[in-house]
Short mmCIF file of C-alpha atoms in Angstrom, two decimals:
data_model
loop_
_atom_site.label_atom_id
_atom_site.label_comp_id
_atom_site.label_asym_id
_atom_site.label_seq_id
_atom_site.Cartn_x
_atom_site.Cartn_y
_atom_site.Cartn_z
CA UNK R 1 10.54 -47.80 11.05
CA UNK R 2 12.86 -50.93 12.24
CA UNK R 3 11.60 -53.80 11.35
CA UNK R 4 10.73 -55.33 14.81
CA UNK R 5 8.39 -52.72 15.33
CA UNK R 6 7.06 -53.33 11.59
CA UNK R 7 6.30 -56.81 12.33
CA UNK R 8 4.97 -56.45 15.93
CA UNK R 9 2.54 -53.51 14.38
CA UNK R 10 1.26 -56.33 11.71
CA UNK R 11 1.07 -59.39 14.08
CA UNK R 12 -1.15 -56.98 16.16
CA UNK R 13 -3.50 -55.65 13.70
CA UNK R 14 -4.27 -59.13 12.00
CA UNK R 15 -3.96 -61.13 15.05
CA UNK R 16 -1.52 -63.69 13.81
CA UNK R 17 -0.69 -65.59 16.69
CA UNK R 18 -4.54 -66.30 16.76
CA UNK R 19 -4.06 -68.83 13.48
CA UNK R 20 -0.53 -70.13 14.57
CA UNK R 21 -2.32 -73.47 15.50
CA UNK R 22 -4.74 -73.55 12.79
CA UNK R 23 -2.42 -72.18 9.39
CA UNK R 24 -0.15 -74.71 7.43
CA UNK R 25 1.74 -71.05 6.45
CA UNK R 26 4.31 -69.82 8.94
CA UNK R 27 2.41 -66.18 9.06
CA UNK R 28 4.45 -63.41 10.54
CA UNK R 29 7.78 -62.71 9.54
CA UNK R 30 9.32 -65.44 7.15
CA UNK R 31 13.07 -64.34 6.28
CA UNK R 32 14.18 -60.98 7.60
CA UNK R 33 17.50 -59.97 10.04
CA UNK R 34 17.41 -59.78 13.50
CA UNK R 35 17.42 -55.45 12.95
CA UNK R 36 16.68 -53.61 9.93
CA UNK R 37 15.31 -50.23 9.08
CA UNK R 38 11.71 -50.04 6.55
CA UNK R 39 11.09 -47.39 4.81
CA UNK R 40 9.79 -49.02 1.20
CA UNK R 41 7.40 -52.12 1.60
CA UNK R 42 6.36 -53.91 -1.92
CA UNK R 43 2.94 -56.30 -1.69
CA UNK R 44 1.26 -59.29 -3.48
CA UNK R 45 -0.81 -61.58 -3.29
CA UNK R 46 2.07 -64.91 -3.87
CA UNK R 47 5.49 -64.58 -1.87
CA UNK R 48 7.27 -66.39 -5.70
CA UNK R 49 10.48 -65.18 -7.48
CA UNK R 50 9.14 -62.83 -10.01
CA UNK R 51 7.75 -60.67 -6.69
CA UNK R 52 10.94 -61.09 -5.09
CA UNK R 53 12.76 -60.00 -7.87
CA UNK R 54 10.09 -57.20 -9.06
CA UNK R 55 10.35 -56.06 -5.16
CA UNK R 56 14.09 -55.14 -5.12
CA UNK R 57 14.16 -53.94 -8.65
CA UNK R 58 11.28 -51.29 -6.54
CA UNK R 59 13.78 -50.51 -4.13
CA UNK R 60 11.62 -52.24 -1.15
CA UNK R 61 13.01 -53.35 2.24
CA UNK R 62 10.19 -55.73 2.97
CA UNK R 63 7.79 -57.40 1.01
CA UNK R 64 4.19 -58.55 2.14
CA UNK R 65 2.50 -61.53 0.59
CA UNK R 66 -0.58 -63.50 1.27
CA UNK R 67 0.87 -66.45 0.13
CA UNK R 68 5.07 -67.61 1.68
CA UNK R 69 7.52 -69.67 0.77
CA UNK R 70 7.15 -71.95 4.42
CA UNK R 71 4.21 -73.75 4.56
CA UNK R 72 5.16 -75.96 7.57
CA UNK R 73 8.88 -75.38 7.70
CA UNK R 74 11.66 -76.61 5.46
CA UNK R 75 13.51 -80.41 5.15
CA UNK R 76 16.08 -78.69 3.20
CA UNK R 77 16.78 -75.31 1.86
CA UNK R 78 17.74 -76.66 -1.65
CA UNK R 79 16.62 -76.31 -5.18
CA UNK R 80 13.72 -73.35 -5.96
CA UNK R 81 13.47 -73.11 -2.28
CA UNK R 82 17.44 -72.02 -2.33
CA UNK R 83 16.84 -69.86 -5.00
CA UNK R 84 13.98 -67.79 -3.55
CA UNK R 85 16.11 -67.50 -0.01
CA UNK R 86 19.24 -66.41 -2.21
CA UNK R 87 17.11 -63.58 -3.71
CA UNK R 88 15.78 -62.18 -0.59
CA UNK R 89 19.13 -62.19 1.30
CA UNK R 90 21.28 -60.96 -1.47
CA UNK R 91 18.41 -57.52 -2.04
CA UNK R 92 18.45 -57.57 1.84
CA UNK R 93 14.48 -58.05 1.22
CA UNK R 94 12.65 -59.00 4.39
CA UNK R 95 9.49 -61.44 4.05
CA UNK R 96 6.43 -60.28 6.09
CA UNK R 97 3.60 -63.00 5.29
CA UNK R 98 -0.68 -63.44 6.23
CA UNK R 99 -2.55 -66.11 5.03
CA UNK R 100 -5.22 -67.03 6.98
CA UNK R 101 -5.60 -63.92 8.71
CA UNK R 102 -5.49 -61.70 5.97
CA UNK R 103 -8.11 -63.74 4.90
CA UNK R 104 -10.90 -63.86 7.96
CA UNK R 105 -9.88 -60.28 9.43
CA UNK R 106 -13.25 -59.11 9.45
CA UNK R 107 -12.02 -55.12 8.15
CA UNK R 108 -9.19 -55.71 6.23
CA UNK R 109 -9.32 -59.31 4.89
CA UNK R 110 -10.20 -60.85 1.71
CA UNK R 111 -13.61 -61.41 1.83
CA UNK R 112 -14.36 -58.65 3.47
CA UNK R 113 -12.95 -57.03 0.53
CA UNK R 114 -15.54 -59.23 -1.78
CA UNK R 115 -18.26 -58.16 0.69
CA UNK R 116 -17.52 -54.35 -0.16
CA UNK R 117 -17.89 -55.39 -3.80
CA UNK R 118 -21.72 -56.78 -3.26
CA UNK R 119 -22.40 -54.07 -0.91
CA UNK R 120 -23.18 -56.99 1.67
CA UNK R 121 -25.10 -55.32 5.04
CA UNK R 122 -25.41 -56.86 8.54
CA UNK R 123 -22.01 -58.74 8.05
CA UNK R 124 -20.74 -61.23 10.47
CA UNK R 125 -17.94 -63.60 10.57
CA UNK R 126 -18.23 -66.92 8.75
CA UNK R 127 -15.84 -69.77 7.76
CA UNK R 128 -14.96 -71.75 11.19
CA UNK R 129 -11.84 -73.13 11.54
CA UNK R 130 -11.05 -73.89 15.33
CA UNK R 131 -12.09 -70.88 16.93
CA UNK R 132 -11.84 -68.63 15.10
CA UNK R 133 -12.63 -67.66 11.11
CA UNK R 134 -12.02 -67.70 7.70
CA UNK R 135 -14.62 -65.43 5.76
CA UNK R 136 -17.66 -63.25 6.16
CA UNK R 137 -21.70 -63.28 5.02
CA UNK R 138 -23.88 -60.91 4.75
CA UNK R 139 -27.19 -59.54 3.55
CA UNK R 140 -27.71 -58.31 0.17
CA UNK R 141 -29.06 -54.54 -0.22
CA UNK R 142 -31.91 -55.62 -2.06
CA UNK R 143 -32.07 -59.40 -3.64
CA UNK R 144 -29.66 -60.24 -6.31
CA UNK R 145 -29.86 -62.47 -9.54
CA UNK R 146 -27.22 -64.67 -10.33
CA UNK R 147 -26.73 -62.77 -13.23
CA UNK R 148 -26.34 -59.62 -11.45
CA UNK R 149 -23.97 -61.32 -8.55
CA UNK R 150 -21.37 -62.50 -11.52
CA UNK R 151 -21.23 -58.98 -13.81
CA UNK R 152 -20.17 -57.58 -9.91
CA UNK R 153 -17.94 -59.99 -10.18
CA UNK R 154 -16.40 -60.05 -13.29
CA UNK R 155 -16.29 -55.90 -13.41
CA UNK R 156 -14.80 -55.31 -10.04
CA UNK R 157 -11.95 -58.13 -9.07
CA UNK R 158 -8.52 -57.80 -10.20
CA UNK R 159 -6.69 -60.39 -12.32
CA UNK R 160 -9.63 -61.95 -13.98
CA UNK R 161 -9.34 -63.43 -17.10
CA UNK R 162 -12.16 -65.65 -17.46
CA UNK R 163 -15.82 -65.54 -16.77
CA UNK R 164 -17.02 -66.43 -13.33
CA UNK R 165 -18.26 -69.55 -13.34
CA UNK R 166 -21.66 -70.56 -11.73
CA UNK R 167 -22.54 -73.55 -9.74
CA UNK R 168 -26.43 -72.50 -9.81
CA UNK R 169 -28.27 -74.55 -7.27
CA UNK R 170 -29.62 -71.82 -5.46
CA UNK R 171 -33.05 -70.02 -5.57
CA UNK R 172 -33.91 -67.19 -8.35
CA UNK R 173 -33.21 -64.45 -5.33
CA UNK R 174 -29.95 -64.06 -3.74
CA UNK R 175 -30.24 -62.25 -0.37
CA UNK R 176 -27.98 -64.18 2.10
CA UNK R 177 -24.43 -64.33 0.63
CA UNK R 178 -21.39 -66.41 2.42
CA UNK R 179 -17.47 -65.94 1.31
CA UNK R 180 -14.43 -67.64 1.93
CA UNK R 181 -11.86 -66.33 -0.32
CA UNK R 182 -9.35 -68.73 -2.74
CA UNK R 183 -10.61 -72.52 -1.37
CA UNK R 184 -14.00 -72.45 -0.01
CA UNK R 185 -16.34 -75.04 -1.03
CA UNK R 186 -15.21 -77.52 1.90
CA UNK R 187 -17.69 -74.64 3.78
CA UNK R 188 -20.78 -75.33 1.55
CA UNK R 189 -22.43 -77.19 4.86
CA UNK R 190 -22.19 -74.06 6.76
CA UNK R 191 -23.40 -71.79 4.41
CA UNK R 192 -26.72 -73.76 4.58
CA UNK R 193 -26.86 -74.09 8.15
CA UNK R 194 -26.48 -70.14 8.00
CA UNK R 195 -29.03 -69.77 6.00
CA UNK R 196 -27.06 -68.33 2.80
CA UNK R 197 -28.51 -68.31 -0.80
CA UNK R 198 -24.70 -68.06 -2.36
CA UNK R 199 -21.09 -68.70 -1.70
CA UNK R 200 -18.50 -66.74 -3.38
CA UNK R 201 -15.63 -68.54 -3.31
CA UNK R 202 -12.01 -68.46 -5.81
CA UNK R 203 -11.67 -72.20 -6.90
CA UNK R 204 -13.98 -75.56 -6.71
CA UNK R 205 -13.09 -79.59 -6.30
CA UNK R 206 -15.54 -81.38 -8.59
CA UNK R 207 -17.38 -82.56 -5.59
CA UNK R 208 -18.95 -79.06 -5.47
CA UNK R 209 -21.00 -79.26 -7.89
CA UNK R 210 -23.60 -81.96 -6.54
CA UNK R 211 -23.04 -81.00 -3.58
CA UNK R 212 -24.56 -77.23 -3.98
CA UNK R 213 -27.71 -78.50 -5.95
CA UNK R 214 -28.03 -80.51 -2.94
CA UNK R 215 -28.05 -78.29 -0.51
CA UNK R 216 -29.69 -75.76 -2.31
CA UNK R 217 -27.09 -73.26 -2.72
CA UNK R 218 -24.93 -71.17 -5.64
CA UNK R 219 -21.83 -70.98 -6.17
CA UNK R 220 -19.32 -68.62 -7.58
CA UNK R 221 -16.22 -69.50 -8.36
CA UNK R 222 -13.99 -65.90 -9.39
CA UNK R 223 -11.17 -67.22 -9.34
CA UNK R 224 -8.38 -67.78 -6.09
CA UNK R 225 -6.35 -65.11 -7.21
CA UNK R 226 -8.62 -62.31 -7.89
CA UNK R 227 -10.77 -63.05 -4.40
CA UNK R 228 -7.12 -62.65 -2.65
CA UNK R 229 -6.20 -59.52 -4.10
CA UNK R 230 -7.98 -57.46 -1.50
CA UNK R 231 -6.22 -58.12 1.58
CA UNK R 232 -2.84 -56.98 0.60
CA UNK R 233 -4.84 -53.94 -1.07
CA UNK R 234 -6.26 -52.78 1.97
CA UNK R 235 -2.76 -53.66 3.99
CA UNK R 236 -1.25 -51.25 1.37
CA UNK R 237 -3.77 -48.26 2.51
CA UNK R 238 -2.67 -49.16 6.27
CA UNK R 239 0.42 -49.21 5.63
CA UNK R 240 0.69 -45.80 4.40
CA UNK R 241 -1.12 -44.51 7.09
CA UNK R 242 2.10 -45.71 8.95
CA UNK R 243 4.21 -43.28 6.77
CA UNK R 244 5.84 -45.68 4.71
CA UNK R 245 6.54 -45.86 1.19
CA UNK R 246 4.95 -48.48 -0.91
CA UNK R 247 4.45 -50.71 -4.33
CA UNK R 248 2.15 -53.08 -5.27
CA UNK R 249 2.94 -56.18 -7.12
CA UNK R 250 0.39 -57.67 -9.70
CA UNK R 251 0.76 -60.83 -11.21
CA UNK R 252 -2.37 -62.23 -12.14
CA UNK R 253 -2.53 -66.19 -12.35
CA UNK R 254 -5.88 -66.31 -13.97
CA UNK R 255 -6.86 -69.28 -11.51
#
């Protein structure tokens, strides 16, 4: 497949230029030639140098990422910055990247990917950010306990290393679940207005914790990695569907 067609397939399916104004990442293609020919994609979650490195040792032509190395462009391409642009271009390793969009798209994304895990029904978009979204909610099968929302938790995501930890503010039932994947607890006023019992979220500022007693709410924080494993998961299935050869990358953080 050449690579324009590669990247035009991608920008399509997770609607990047939908984020352009709303993502500090530059999502879409980061570092790649102006032709090339993919045959051998590698993906993680973080675009870093043991990936890039781990992806050309694979053989890969691209590599897809939920995290990049531009995060609203470059002053100078100097230092670890040089080093990571070195690596691509000498392993003639394209960069494909999707943040934000890998994280709202409501079939492929990240918390949709959580969602499978609780067996969430009735889904629907949640997580606004301009118009458009960064997450998903949905009803629980039958109510939850807290306990029984954090063994899910802990047994199914990839790249835990630690318990999930529990803001518990929330009532003894958990029916009405909200998740942004990664950073979410800037989103605890619209899970209440939703109506949610629970957030699932990957990381918390200490201002969360008051905060979700107040508001009535729990909150589970699994950790930003293993929430943002799913997207490039399910990217991987699609992208073999397209015919092309793949490898995924796993480097857990354990944050």
């Amino acid at each position: 497949m050449e690579l324009a067609e590669f990247v035009d397939r991608l920008d399509e399916e997770l609607r990047t230029d939908a984020y352009a104004d709303l993502d500090a990442s530059a999502n879409g293609l980061q570092v790649g030639p102006d032709s090339a020919e993919v045959e051998h994609v590698a993906v993680a979650v973080d675009g870093v140098q043991e990936t890039f490195e781990r992806a050309a040792d694979a053989g890969a032509d691209a590599l897809l990422t939920h995290h990049g190395i531009s995060w609203g462009g470059f002053d100078r391409v100097t230092g670890r910055t040089y080093d990571q642009v070195e690596t691509l271009l000498e392993n003639d390793l394209a960069l494909y990247v999707s943040h934000l969009p890998l994280d709202g798209h409501q079939e492929l994304g990240n918390a949709a990917g959580v969602a499978d895990v609780l067996d969430l029904e009735d889904r629907a978009p949640f997580g606004e950010l301009g118009p458009e979204y960064i997450g998903q909610r949905g009803v629980a099968p039958e109510s939850y306990t807290t306990a029984q929302v954090r063994e899910r938790l802990e047994t199914s995501l990839e790249g835990r290393e630690t318990p999930v930890q529990v803001l518990e503010g929330g009532p003894d039932e958990l029916e009405e679940i909200a998740i942004i994947t990664g950073s979410g607890t800037d989103w605890l006023a619209e899970a209440e207005a939703a109506g949610a019992d629970a957030l699932v979220t990957g990381e918390g500022k200490q201002k969360a914790y008051h905060e979700a007693r107040e508001r009535g709410l729990t909150v589970f924080l699994a950790g930003h990695y293993a929430t943002e494993t799913f997207g490039v998961r399910a990217i991987q299935e699609r992208l073999e569907e397209w015919d092309l050869e793949t490898t995924y990358i796993d480097i857990p953080t354990g944050l």
